[in-house]
Tab-separated table of C-alpha atoms in Angstrom:
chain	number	residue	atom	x	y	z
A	6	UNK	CA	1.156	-14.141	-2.691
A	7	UNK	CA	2.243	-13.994	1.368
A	8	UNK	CA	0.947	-10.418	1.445
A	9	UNK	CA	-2.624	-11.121	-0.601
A	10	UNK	CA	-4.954	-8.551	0.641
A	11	UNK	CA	-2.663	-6.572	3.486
A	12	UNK	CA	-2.774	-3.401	3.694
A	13	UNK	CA	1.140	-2.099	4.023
A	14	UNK	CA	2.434	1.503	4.324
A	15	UNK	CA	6.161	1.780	3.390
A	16	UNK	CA	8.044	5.708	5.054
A	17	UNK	CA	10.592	6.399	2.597
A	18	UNK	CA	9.009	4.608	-0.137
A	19	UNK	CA	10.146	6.577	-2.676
A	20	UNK	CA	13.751	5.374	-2.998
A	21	UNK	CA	16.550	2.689	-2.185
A	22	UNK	CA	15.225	0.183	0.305
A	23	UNK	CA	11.908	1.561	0.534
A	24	UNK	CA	11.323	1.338	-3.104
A	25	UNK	CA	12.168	-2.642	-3.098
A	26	UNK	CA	10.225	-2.881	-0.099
A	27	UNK	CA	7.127	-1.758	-1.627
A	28	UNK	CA	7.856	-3.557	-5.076
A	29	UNK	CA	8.155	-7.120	-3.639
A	30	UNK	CA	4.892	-5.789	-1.267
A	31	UNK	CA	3.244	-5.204	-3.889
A	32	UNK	CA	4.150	-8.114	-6.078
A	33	UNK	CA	3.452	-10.521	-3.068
A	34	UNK	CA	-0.317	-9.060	-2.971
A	35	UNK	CA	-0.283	-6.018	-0.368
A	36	UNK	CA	-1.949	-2.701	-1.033
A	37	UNK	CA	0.571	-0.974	-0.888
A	38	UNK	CA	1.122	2.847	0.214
A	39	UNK	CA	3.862	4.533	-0.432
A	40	UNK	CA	4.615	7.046	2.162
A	41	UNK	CA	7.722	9.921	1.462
A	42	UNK	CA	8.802	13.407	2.050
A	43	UNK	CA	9.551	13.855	-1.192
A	44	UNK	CA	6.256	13.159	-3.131
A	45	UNK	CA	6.748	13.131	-6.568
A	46	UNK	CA	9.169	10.401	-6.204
A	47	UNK	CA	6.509	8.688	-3.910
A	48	UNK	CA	4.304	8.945	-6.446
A	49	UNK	CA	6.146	7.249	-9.264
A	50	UNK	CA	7.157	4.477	-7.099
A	51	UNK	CA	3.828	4.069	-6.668
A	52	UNK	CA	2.737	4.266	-10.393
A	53	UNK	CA	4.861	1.428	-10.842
A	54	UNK	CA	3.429	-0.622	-8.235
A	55	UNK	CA	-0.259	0.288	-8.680
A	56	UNK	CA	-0.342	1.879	-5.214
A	57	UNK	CA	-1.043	4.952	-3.412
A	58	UNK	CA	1.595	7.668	-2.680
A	59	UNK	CA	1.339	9.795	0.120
A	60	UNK	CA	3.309	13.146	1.384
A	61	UNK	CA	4.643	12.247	4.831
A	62	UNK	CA	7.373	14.028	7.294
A	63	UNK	CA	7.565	10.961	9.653
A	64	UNK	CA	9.135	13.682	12.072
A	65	UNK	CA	5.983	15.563	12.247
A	66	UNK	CA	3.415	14.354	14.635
A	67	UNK	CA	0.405	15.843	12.493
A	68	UNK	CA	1.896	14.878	9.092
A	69	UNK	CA	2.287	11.133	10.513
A	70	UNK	CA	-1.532	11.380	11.432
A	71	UNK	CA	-2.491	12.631	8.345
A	72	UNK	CA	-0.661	9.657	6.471
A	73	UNK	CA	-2.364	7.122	8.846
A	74	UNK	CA	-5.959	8.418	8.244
A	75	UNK	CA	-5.192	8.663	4.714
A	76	UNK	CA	-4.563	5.119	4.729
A	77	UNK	CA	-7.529	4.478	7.011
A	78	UNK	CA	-9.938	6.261	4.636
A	79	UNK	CA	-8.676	4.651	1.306
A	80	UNK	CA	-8.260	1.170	2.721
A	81	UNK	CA	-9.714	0.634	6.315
A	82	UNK	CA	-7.354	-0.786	8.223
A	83	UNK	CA	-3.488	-1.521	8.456
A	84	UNK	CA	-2.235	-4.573	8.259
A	85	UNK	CA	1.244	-3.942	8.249
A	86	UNK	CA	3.907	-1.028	8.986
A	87	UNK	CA	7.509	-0.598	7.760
A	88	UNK	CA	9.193	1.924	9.557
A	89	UNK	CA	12.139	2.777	6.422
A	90	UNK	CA	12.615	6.582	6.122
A	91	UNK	CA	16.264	7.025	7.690
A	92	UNK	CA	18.719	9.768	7.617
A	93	UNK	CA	22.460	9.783	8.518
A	94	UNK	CA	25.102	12.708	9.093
A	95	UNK	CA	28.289	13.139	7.348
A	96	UNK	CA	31.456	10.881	8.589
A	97	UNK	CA	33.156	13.025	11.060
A	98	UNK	CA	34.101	13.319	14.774
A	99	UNK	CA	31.274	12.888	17.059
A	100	UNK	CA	32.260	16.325	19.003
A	101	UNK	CA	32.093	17.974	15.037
A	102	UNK	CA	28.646	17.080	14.260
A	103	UNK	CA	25.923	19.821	15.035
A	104	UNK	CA	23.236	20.102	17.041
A	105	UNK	CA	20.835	20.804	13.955
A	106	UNK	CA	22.309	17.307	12.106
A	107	UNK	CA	21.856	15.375	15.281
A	108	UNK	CA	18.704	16.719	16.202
A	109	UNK	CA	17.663	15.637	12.502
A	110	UNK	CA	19.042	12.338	12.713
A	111	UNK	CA	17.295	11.494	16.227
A	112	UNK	CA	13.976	13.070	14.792
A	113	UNK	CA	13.577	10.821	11.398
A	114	UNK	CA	15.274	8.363	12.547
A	115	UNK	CA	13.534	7.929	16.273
A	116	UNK	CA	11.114	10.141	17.187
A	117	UNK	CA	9.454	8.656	13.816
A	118	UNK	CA	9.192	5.336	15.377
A	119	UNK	CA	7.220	6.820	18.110
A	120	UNK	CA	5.196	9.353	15.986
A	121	UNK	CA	3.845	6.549	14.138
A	122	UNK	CA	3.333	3.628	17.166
A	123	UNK	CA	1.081	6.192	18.550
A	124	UNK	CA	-1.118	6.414	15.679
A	125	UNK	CA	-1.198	2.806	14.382
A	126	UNK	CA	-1.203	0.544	17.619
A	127	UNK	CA	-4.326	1.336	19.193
A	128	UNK	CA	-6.515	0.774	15.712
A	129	UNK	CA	-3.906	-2.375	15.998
A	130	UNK	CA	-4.652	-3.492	19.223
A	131	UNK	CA	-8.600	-3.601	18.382
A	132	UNK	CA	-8.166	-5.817	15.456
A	133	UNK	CA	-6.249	-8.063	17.480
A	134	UNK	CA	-2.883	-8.016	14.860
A	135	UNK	CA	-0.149	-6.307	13.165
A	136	UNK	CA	2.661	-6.277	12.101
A	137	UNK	CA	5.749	-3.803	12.357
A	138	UNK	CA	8.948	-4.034	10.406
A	139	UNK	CA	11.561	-1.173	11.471
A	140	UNK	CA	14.327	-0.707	9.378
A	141	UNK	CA	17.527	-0.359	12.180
A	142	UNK	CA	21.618	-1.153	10.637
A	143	UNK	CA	24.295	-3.086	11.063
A	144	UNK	CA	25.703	0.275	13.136
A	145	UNK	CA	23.203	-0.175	16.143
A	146	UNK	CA	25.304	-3.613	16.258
A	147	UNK	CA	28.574	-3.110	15.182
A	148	UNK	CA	29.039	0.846	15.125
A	149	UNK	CA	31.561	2.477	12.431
A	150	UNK	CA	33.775	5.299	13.571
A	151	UNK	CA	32.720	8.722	12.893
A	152	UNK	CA	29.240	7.617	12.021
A	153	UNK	CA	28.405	7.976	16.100
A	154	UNK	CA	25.191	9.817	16.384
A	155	UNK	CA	23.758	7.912	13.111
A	156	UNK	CA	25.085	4.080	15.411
A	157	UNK	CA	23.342	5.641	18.092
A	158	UNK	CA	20.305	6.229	16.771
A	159	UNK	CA	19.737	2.267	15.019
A	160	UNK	CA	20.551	1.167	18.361
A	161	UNK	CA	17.772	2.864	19.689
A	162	UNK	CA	15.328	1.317	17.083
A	163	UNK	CA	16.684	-2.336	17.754
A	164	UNK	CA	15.991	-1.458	21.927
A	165	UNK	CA	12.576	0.363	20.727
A	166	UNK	CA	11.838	-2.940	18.304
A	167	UNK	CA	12.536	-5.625	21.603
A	168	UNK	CA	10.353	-3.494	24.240
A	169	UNK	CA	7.930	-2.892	21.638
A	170	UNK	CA	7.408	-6.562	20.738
A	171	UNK	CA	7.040	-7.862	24.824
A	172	UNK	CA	4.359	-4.815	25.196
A	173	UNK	CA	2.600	-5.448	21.999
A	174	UNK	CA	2.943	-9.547	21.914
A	175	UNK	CA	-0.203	-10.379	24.219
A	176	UNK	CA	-2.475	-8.107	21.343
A	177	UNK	CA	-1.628	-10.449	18.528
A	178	UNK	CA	1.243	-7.201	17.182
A	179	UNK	CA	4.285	-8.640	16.087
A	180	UNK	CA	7.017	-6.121	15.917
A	181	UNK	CA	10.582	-6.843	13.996
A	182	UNK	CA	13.678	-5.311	13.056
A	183	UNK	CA	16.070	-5.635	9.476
A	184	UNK	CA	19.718	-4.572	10.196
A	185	UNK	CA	20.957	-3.963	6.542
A	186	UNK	CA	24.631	-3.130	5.827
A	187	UNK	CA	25.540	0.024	3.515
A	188	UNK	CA	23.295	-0.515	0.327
A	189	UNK	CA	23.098	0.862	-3.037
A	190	UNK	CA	20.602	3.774	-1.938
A	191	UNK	CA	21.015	7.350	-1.956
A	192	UNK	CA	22.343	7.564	1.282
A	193	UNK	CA	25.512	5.187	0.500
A	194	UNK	CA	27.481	8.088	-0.391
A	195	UNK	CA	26.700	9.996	3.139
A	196	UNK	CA	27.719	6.583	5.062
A	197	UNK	CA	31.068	7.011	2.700
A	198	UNK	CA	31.856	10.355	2.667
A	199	UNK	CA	33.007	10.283	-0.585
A	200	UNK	CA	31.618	8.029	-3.310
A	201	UNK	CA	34.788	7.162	-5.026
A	202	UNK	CA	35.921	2.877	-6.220
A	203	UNK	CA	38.558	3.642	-2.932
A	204	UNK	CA	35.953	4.072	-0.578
A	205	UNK	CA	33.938	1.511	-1.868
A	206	UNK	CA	36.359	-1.089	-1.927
A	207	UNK	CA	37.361	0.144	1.254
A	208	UNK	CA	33.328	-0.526	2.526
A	209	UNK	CA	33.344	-3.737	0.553
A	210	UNK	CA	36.443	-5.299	2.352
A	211	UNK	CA	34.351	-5.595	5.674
A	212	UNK	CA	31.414	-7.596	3.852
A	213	UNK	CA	32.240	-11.272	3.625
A	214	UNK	CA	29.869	-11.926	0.444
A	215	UNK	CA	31.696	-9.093	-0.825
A	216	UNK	CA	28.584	-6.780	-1.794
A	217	UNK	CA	26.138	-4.138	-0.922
A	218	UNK	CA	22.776	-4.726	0.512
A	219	UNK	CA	20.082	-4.113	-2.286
A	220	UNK	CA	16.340	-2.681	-2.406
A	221	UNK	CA	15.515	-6.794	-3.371
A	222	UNK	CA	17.261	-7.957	-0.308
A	223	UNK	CA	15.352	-5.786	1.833
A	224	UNK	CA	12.091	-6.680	0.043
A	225	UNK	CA	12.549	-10.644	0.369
A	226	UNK	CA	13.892	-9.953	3.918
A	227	UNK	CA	10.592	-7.021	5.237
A	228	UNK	CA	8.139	-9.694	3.253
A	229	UNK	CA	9.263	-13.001	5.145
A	230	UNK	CA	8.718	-10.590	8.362
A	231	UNK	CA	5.811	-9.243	7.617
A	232	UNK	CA	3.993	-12.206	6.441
A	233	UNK	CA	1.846	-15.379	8.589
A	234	UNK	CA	5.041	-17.714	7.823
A	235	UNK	CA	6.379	-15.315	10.316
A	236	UNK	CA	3.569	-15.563	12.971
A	237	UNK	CA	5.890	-16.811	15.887
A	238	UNK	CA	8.639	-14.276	14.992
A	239	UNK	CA	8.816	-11.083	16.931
A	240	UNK	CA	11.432	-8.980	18.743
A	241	UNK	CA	14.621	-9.919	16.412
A	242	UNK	CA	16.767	-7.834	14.768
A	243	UNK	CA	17.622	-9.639	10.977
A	244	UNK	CA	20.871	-9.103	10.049
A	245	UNK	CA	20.703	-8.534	5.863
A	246	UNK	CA	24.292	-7.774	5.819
A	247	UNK	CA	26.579	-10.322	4.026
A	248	UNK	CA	28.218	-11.385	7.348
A	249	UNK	CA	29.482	-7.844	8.387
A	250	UNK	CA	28.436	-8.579	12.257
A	251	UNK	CA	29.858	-11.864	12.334
Protein backbone atom coordinates (compact mmCIF):
# COMPACT_ATOMS: atom_id res chain seq x y z
CA UNK A 1 0.00 0.00 0.00
CA UNK A 2 2.77 2.93 -1.17
CA UNK A 3 -0.13 5.39 -1.41
CA UNK A 4 -1.95 4.37 2.21
CA UNK A 5 -3.69 7.43 3.29
CA UNK A 6 -2.65 10.14 0.32
CA UNK A 7 -4.83 12.14 -0.84
CA UNK A 8 -4.42 12.08 -4.96
CA UNK A 9 -6.44 14.02 -7.59
CA UNK A 10 -6.15 12.44 -11.09
CA UNK A 11 -7.37 15.46 -14.42
CA UNK A 12 -8.68 13.26 -16.96
CA UNK A 13 -9.58 10.55 -14.72
CA UNK A 14 -12.26 9.39 -16.47
CA UNK A 15 -10.55 7.48 -19.29
CA UNK A 16 -7.29 5.82 -20.82
CA UNK A 17 -4.31 6.68 -18.68
CA UNK A 18 -6.12 8.54 -16.19
CA UNK A 19 -8.43 5.75 -15.46
CA UNK A 20 -5.31 3.26 -14.66
CA UNK A 21 -3.82 5.97 -12.87
CA UNK A 22 -6.49 6.27 -10.43
CA UNK A 23 -7.16 2.37 -10.28
CA UNK A 24 -3.61 1.37 -9.18
CA UNK A 25 -4.02 4.86 -6.78
CA UNK A 26 -6.57 3.61 -5.43
CA UNK A 27 -5.60 0.00 -5.04
CA UNK A 28 -2.17 1.15 -3.53
CA UNK A 29 -4.26 3.08 -0.66
CA UNK A 30 -4.79 6.83 -1.97
CA UNK A 31 -8.08 8.66 -1.74
CA UNK A 32 -8.50 9.07 -4.74
CA UNK A 33 -10.39 11.96 -6.80
CA UNK A 34 -11.21 11.67 -9.96
CA UNK A 35 -11.16 14.91 -11.73
CA UNK A 36 -12.76 15.17 -15.70
CA UNK A 37 -14.58 17.32 -18.09
CA UNK A 38 -16.73 14.86 -18.86
CA UNK A 39 -18.41 13.86 -15.51
CA UNK A 40 -20.42 11.04 -15.85
CA UNK A 41 -17.52 9.11 -16.99
CA UNK A 42 -15.62 10.63 -13.94
CA UNK A 43 -18.05 9.41 -11.95
CA UNK A 44 -18.07 5.76 -12.88
CA UNK A 45 -14.42 5.58 -12.77
CA UNK A 46 -14.82 6.59 -9.57
CA UNK A 47 -17.63 4.11 -8.54
CA UNK A 48 -15.26 1.56 -9.35
CA UNK A 49 -12.56 2.80 -7.29
CA UNK A 50 -14.56 3.98 -4.26
CA UNK A 51 -13.54 7.59 -4.91
CA UNK A 52 -14.82 10.94 -5.54
CA UNK A 53 -15.54 12.34 -9.06
CA UNK A 54 -15.38 15.79 -9.75
CA UNK A 55 -16.41 18.15 -12.93
CA UNK A 56 -13.20 19.94 -13.89
CA UNK A 57 -12.13 22.13 -17.18
CA UNK A 58 -8.38 22.15 -16.20
CA UNK A 59 -8.35 25.15 -18.79
CA UNK A 60 -10.51 27.22 -16.66
CA UNK A 61 -8.88 29.08 -13.89
CA UNK A 62 -12.18 29.08 -11.66
CA UNK A 63 -13.20 25.49 -12.54
CA UNK A 64 -9.50 24.35 -11.46
CA UNK A 65 -10.21 26.24 -8.08
CA UNK A 66 -13.34 24.82 -7.60
CA UNK A 67 -11.85 21.18 -8.05
CA UNK A 68 -9.02 22.03 -5.55
CA UNK A 69 -11.38 23.28 -2.75
CA UNK A 70 -13.56 20.48 -3.45
CA UNK A 71 -10.82 18.30 -2.62
CA UNK A 72 -9.79 20.50 0.29
CA UNK A 73 -13.27 20.33 1.86
CA UNK A 74 -13.85 16.49 1.44
CA UNK A 75 -10.33 15.49 2.40
CA UNK A 76 -8.10 18.36 3.84
CA UNK A 77 -5.19 18.39 2.19
CA UNK A 78 -3.39 17.10 -1.07
CA UNK A 79 -0.95 14.87 -1.01
CA UNK A 80 -0.40 14.28 -4.45
CA UNK A 81 -1.25 15.79 -8.07
CA UNK A 82 -1.29 14.10 -11.51
CA UNK A 83 -1.47 16.48 -14.11
CA UNK A 84 -3.21 13.74 -17.06
CA UNK A 85 -5.99 15.55 -19.00
CA UNK A 86 -4.26 16.02 -22.56
CA UNK A 87 -5.56 16.87 -25.90
CA UNK A 88 -3.91 16.56 -29.37
CA UNK A 89 -4.88 17.95 -32.97
CA UNK A 90 -5.37 15.98 -36.01
CA UNK A 91 -2.04 14.80 -38.06
CA UNK A 92 -1.52 17.47 -40.54
CA UNK A 93 0.88 20.26 -41.63
CA UNK A 94 1.81 22.55 -38.93
CA UNK A 95 0.86 25.75 -41.26
CA UNK A 96 -2.88 23.67 -41.65
CA UNK A 97 -3.73 23.49 -38.10
CA UNK A 98 -6.01 26.40 -36.72
CA UNK A 99 -5.72 28.84 -34.42
CA UNK A 100 -8.88 27.50 -32.41
CA UNK A 101 -7.10 23.67 -32.32
CA UNK A 102 -3.84 25.15 -31.23
CA UNK A 103 -5.14 27.49 -28.90
CA UNK A 104 -7.00 24.29 -27.41
CA UNK A 105 -4.10 22.19 -27.37
CA UNK A 106 -1.78 24.91 -25.53
CA UNK A 107 -4.79 25.60 -23.07
CA UNK A 108 -5.43 21.79 -21.71
CA UNK A 109 -2.44 20.82 -22.33
CA UNK A 110 -0.29 23.93 -20.67
CA UNK A 111 -2.00 26.56 -19.35
CA UNK A 112 -3.55 23.55 -17.14
CA UNK A 113 -0.25 22.94 -15.63
CA UNK A 114 -0.17 26.44 -14.49
CA UNK A 115 -3.92 26.79 -13.58
CA UNK A 116 -3.46 24.12 -11.17
CA UNK A 117 0.40 24.94 -9.63
CA UNK A 118 -1.23 28.09 -8.62
CA UNK A 119 -3.84 26.59 -6.61
CA UNK A 120 -2.09 23.54 -5.06
CA UNK A 121 1.58 24.76 -4.26
CA UNK A 122 1.10 27.28 -1.75
CA UNK A 123 -1.34 24.86 0.58
CA UNK A 124 1.87 22.57 -0.57
CA UNK A 125 4.49 24.64 0.47
CA UNK A 126 2.89 24.99 4.15
CA UNK A 127 2.76 21.35 4.72
CA UNK A 128 6.21 21.11 3.80
CA UNK A 129 5.50 18.19 0.77
CA UNK A 130 4.00 17.11 -2.37
CA UNK A 131 4.12 15.54 -4.93
CA UNK A 132 3.41 16.31 -8.75
CA UNK A 133 3.27 13.80 -11.54
CA UNK A 134 2.65 15.55 -15.10
CA UNK A 135 1.80 13.44 -17.77
CA UNK A 136 4.25 14.95 -20.92
CA UNK A 137 5.04 12.19 -24.31
CA UNK A 138 7.48 10.69 -26.01
CA UNK A 139 6.78 13.83 -28.70
CA UNK A 140 8.27 16.58 -26.32
CA UNK A 141 11.43 14.14 -26.88
CA UNK A 142 11.34 12.70 -30.05
CA UNK A 143 8.60 14.79 -32.04
CA UNK A 144 6.46 12.95 -34.93
CA UNK A 145 5.79 14.84 -38.11
CA UNK A 146 2.60 16.56 -38.48
CA UNK A 147 1.83 16.19 -34.83
CA UNK A 148 3.90 19.79 -34.32
CA UNK A 149 1.82 21.93 -32.11
CA UNK A 150 0.71 18.70 -29.95
CA UNK A 151 5.30 17.93 -29.71
CA UNK A 152 5.36 21.37 -28.81
CA UNK A 153 3.22 21.51 -26.22
CA UNK A 154 4.80 18.04 -24.07
CA UNK A 155 7.94 19.79 -24.48
CA UNK A 156 6.75 22.54 -22.64
CA UNK A 157 5.50 20.30 -19.71
CA UNK A 158 8.95 18.37 -19.52
CA UNK A 159 10.75 22.29 -19.36
CA UNK A 160 7.69 23.32 -16.91
CA UNK A 161 8.32 19.76 -14.85
CA UNK A 162 12.53 20.60 -14.52
CA UNK A 163 12.03 24.45 -13.44
CA UNK A 164 9.25 23.44 -11.38
CA UNK A 165 11.16 20.78 -9.42
CA UNK A 166 14.57 23.31 -8.69
CA UNK A 167 11.84 26.06 -7.45
CA UNK A 168 9.76 23.70 -5.49
CA UNK A 169 12.75 21.20 -4.18
CA UNK A 170 13.89 23.37 -1.03
CA UNK A 171 9.78 23.05 0.24
CA UNK A 172 9.93 19.31 0.47
CA UNK A 173 7.58 19.34 -3.41
CA UNK A 174 8.81 16.84 -5.60
CA UNK A 175 7.69 17.41 -9.10
CA UNK A 176 8.03 14.54 -12.03
CA UNK A 177 7.24 13.84 -15.45
CA UNK A 178 5.91 10.23 -17.41
CA UNK A 179 6.66 10.41 -21.20
CA UNK A 180 4.28 7.59 -22.47
CA UNK A 181 4.30 6.51 -26.15
CA UNK A 182 0.84 6.27 -28.17
CA UNK A 183 -1.44 4.10 -25.81
CA UNK A 184 -4.61 2.34 -26.08
CA UNK A 185 -6.74 5.53 -24.97
CA UNK A 186 -9.20 7.44 -26.77
CA UNK A 187 -6.92 9.71 -28.17
CA UNK A 188 -4.78 6.89 -30.11
CA UNK A 189 -6.86 7.32 -33.04
CA UNK A 190 -6.23 11.36 -33.18
CA UNK A 191 -2.27 10.62 -32.82
CA UNK A 192 -3.09 8.13 -35.99
CA UNK A 193 -5.28 9.80 -38.04
CA UNK A 194 -6.95 6.92 -38.98
CA UNK A 195 -7.45 3.90 -36.73
CA UNK A 196 -6.99 1.22 -39.24
CA UNK A 197 -4.34 -2.46 -38.55
CA UNK A 198 -2.04 -0.19 -41.36
CA UNK A 199 -1.62 2.58 -39.21
CA UNK A 200 -1.18 0.67 -36.31
CA UNK A 201 1.35 -1.52 -37.50
CA UNK A 202 2.77 1.38 -39.00
CA UNK A 203 2.88 3.08 -35.07
CA UNK A 204 3.94 -0.29 -33.75
CA UNK A 205 7.10 -0.63 -36.03
CA UNK A 206 8.81 2.35 -34.09
CA UNK A 207 8.24 0.59 -30.54
CA UNK A 208 10.98 -1.91 -29.84
CA UNK A 209 8.75 -4.10 -27.31
CA UNK A 210 6.44 -3.96 -30.07
CA UNK A 211 3.26 -2.55 -28.11
CA UNK A 212 1.20 0.30 -26.94
CA UNK A 213 1.55 1.99 -23.66
CA UNK A 214 -1.44 0.90 -21.35
CA UNK A 215 -3.64 2.64 -18.49
CA UNK A 216 -1.53 -0.23 -16.07
CA UNK A 217 1.75 1.00 -17.30
CA UNK A 218 0.98 4.42 -16.47
CA UNK A 219 -0.45 3.41 -13.07
CA UNK A 220 2.74 1.27 -11.93
CA UNK A 221 4.87 4.05 -13.54
CA UNK A 222 2.64 7.65 -11.71
CA UNK A 223 2.59 5.25 -8.34
CA UNK A 224 6.49 4.52 -8.12
CA UNK A 225 6.63 8.54 -8.67
CA UNK A 226 4.34 9.52 -6.51
CA UNK A 227 5.20 7.41 -3.64
CA UNK A 228 8.21 7.85 -0.47
CA UNK A 229 10.34 5.05 -2.45
CA UNK A 230 10.58 7.99 -4.70
CA UNK A 231 11.61 10.67 -2.10
CA UNK A 232 15.03 11.59 -3.82
CA UNK A 233 13.44 11.59 -7.32
CA UNK A 234 12.42 14.87 -8.81
CA UNK A 235 12.81 16.77 -12.10
CA UNK A 236 12.95 13.56 -14.58
CA UNK A 237 11.04 12.89 -17.33
CA UNK A 238 10.19 8.69 -17.29
CA UNK A 239 10.16 7.40 -20.45
CA UNK A 240 7.06 4.52 -20.40
CA UNK A 241 7.53 3.95 -24.00
CA UNK A 242 8.90 0.48 -25.03
CA UNK A 243 12.24 2.00 -26.21
CA UNK A 244 10.72 4.49 -28.81
CA UNK A 245 13.38 7.35 -27.67
CA UNK A 246 16.21 5.15 -27.67
Amino acid sequence: MRLQDKVAIVTGGGSGFGAGIARKFAAEGASVVVADIDEPRAREIADEIGGRAIHADVASGASVRAMVAQTVEAFGRIDVMVNNAGVTHLPAPMEEISEADFDRVLAVNCKSVYLIAREIVPAMKRAGRGSIVNVASTAGVSPRPRLNWYNASKGWVITATRAMAVELAPFGIRVNALNPVAGETPLLKSFMGEDTPEMRAKFLATIPLGRFSTPEDMGNAACFLASDEASMITGIAMEVDGGRCI
